[in-house]
Short mmCIF file of C-alpha atoms in Angstrom, two decimals:
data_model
loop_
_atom_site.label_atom_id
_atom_site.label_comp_id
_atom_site.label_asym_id
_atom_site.label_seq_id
_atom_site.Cartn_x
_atom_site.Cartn_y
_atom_site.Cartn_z
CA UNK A 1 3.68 -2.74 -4.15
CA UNK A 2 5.13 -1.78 -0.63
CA UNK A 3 2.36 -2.74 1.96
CA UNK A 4 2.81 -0.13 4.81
CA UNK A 5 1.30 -1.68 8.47
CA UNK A 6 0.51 0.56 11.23
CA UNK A 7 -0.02 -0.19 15.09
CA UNK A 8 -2.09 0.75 16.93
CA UNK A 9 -4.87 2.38 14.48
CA UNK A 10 -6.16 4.16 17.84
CA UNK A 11 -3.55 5.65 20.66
CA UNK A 12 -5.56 6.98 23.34
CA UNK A 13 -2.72 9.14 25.54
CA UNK A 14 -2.54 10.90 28.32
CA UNK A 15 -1.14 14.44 28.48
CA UNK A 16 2.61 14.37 29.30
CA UNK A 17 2.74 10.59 29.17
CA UNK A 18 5.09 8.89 25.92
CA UNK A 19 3.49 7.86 23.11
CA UNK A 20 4.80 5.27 20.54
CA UNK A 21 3.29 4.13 16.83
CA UNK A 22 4.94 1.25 14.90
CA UNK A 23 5.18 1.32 10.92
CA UNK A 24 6.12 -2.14 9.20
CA UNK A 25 7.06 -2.53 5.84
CA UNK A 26 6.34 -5.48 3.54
CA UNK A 27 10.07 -5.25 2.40
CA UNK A 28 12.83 -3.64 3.40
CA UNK A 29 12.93 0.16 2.44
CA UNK A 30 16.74 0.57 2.17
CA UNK A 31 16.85 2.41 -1.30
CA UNK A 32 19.82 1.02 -3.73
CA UNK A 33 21.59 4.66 -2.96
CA UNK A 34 21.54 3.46 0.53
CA UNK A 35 19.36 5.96 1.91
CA UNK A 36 16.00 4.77 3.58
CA UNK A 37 12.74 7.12 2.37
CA UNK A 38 10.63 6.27 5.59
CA UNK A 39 8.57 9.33 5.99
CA UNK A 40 6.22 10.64 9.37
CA UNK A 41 2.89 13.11 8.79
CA UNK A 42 0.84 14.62 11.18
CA UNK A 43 -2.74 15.18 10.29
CA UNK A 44 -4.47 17.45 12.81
CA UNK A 45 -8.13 17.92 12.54
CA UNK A 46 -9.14 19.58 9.70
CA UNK A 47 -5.82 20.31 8.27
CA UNK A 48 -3.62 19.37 5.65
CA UNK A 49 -0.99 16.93 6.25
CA UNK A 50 2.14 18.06 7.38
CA UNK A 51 5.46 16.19 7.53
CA UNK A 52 6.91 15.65 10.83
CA UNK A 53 10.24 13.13 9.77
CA UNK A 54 11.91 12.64 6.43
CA UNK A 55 14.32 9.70 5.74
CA UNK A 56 13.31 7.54 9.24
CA UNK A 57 15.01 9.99 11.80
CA UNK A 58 15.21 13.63 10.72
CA UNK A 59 12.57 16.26 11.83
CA UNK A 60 11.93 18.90 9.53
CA UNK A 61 12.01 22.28 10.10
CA UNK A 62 9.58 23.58 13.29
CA UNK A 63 8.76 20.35 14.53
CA UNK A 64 8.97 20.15 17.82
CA UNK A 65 12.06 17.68 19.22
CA UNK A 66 9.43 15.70 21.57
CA UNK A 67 8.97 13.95 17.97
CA UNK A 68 11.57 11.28 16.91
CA UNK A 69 11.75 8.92 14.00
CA UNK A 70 13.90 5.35 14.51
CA UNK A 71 14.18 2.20 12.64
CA UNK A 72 15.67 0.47 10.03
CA UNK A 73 15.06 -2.07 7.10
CA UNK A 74 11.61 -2.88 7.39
CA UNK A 75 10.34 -1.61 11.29
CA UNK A 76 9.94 2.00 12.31
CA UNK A 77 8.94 3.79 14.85
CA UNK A 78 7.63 7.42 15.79
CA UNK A 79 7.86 8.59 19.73
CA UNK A 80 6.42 11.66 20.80
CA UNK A 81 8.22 12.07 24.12
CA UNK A 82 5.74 13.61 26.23
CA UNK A 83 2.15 14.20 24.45
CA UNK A 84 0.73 17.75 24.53
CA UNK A 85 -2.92 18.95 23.23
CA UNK A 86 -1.87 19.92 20.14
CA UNK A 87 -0.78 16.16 19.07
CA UNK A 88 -3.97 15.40 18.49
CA UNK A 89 -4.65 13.70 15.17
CA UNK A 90 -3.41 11.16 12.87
CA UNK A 91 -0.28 10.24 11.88
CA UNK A 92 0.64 8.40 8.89
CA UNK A 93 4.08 6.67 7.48
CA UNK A 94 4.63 6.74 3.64
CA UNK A 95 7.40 5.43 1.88
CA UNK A 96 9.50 6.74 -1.17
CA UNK A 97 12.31 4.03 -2.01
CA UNK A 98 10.19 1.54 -4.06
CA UNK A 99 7.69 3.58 -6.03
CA UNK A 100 5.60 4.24 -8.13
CA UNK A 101 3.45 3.55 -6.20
CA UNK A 102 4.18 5.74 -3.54
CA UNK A 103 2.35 4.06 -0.39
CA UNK A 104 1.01 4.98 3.28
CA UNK A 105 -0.04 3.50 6.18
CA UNK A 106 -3.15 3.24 7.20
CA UNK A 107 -2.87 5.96 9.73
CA UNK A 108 -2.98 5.83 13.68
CA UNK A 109 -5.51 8.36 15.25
CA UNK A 110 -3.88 9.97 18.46
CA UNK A 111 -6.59 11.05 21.25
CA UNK A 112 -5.98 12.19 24.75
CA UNK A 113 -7.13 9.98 27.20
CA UNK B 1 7.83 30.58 2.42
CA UNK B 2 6.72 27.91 0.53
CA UNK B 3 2.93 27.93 -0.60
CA UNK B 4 0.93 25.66 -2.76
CA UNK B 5 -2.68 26.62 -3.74
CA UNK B 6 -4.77 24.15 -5.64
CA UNK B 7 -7.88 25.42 -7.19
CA UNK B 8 -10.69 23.99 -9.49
CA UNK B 9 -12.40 21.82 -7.89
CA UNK B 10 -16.62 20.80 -7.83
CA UNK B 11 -19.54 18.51 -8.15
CA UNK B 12 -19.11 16.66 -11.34
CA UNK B 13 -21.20 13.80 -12.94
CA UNK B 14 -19.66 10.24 -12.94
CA UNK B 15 -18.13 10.06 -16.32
CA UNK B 16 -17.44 13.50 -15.93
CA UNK B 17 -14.01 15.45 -16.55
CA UNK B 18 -12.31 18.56 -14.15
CA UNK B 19 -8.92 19.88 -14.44
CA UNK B 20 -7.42 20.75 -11.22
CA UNK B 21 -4.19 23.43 -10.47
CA UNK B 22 -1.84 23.99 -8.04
CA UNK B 23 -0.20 27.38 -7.92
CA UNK B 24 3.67 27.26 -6.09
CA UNK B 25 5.28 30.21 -4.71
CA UNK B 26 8.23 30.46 -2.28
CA UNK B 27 10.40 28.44 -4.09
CA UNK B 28 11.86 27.15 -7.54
CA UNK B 29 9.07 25.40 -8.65
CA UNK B 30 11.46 23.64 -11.70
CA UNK B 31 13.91 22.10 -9.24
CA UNK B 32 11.63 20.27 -7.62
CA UNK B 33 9.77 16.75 -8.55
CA UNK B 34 5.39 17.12 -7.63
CA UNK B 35 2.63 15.19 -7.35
CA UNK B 36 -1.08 14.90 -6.42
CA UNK B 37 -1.93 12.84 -2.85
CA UNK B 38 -5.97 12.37 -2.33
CA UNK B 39 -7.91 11.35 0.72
CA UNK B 40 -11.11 9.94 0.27
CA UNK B 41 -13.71 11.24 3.05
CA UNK B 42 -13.40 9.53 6.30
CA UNK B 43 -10.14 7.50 5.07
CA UNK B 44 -6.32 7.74 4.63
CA UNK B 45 -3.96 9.10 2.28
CA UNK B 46 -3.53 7.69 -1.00
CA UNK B 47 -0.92 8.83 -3.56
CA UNK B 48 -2.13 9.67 -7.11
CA UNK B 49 1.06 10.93 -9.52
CA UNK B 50 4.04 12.55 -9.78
CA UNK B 51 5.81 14.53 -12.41
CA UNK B 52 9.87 15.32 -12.60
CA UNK B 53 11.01 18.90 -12.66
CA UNK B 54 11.22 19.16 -16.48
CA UNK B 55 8.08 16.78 -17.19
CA UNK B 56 9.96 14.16 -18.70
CA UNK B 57 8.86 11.18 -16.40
CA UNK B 58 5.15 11.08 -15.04
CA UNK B 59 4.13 8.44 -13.01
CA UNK B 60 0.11 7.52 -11.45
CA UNK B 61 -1.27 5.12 -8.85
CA UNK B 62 -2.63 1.95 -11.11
CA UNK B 63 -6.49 3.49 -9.66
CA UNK B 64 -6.48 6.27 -12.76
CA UNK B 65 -4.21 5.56 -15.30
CA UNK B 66 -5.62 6.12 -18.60
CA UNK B 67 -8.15 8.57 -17.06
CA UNK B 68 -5.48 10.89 -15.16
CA UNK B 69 -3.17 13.15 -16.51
CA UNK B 70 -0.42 15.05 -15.17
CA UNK B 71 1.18 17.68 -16.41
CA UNK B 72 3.20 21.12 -14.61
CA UNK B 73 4.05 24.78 -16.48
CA UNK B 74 7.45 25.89 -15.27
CA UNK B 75 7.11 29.28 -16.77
CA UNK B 76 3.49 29.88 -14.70
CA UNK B 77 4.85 28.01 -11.56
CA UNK B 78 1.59 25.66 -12.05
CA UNK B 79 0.99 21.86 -11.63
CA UNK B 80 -1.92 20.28 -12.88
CA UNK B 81 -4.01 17.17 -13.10
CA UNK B 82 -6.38 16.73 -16.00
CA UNK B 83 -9.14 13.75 -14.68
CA UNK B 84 -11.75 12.11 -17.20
CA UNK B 85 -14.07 9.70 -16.67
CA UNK B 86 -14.57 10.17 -13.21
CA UNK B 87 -15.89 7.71 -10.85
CA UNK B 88 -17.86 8.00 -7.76
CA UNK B 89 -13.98 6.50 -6.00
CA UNK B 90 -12.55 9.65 -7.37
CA UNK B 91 -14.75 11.80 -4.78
CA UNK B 92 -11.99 13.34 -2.44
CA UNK B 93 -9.88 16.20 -0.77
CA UNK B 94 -7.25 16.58 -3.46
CA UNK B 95 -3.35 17.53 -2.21
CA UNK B 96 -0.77 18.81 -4.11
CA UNK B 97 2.32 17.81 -2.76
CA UNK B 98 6.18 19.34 -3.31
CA UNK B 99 8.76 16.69 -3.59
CA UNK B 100 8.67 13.06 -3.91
CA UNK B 101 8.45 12.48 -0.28
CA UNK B 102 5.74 15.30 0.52
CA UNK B 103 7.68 17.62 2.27
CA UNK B 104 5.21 20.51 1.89
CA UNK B 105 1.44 20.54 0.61
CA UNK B 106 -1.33 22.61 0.08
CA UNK B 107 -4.75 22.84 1.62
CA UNK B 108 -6.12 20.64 -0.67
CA UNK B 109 -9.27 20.94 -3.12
CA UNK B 110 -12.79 18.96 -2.97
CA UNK B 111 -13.83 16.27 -5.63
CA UNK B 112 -17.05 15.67 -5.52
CA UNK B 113 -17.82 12.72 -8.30
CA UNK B 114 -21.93 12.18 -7.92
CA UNK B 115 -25.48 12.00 -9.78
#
């Protein structure tokens, strides 16, 4: 199975500052098609998940473009380019190129400082 | 706009059995792979199965196969997930989730496995 590592587990930001989460993969998630299926979720309080970046670098639909996916192989990152109130939560990364099982991270709980 | 729905869950004895559903709208429910994601109270996201748009390939987390089963009606835009012998693990929010990598979900449904 894929072992997904995040860091930090706690990001304690302050509003408009950067904020940055790493996802590590036990082996590289380059998919034999040659497509990587690195995925972002937010998780706000009490809500559902919701996903913020498909396929390491591509924001879905509404999400705001202070969010950016990057990476390759086995290290990715999500930046949220200034952090506003409604960030907080946790985010998770989940990957789709060597499953079943489908795996996540462990999550990384965004506060404001 | 795409909605998922999931429905049936409660308070069930270990050992116990409880179907859940998931009712799609919004979109062509047969084009699209689904699956089941769960998060235990207090912890992360954990995926559970996944079924192909026909039904032909199902696929479960190591955690409940042989007690899980998946299964989806096209024709009633439905996805389901049959669990026996529940354990007091099983206790979570239950997800359904639209595509192999999770693009949209629902608001999820309680488990509650407990004496």
């Amino acid at each position: 199975d894929v072992v997904m590592t995040q860091s930090p587990l706690s990001l304690p930001v302050t509003l408009g500052q950067p904020a940055s989460i790493s996802c590590r993969s036990s082996q590289s998630l380059v998919y034999s098609d040659g497509n990587t299926y690195l995925n972002w979720f937010q998780q706000r309080p009490g809500q559902s998940p919701r996903r913020l970046i498909y396929m390491v670098s591509n924001r879905d639909s509404g999400v705001p473009d202070r969010f950016s996916g990057s990476g390759s192989g086995t290290d990715f990152t999500l930046k949220i380019s200034r952090v506003e109130a409604e960030d907080v939560g946790v985010y998770y990364c989940m990957q789709a190129s060597h499953w079943p099982p489908i795996t996540f991270g462990q999550g990384t709980r965004l506060e404001i400082k | 706009e795409v909605q998922l729905v999931e429905s049936g869950g409660d308070l069930v004895q270990p050992g116990g059995s409880l179907r859940l559903s998931c009712a799609a709208s919004g979109f062509t429910f047969s084009s699209y792979w689904t699956g089941w994601v769960r998060q235990a109270p207090g912890k992360g996201l954990e995926w559970v199965a996944n079924i192909k748009e026909d039904g032909s390939q199902k696929y479960y987390v190591d955690s409940v196969k042989g007690r899980f089963t998946i299964s989806r009606d096209n024709a009633k835009n439905s996805l389901y997930l049959q669990m026996n012998s529940l354990r007091a693990e099983d206790t979570a929010v239950y997800y359904c989730a639209r595509e192999i990598n999770c693009g949209h979900w629902g608001q999820g449904i309680l488990v509650t496995v407990s004496s």
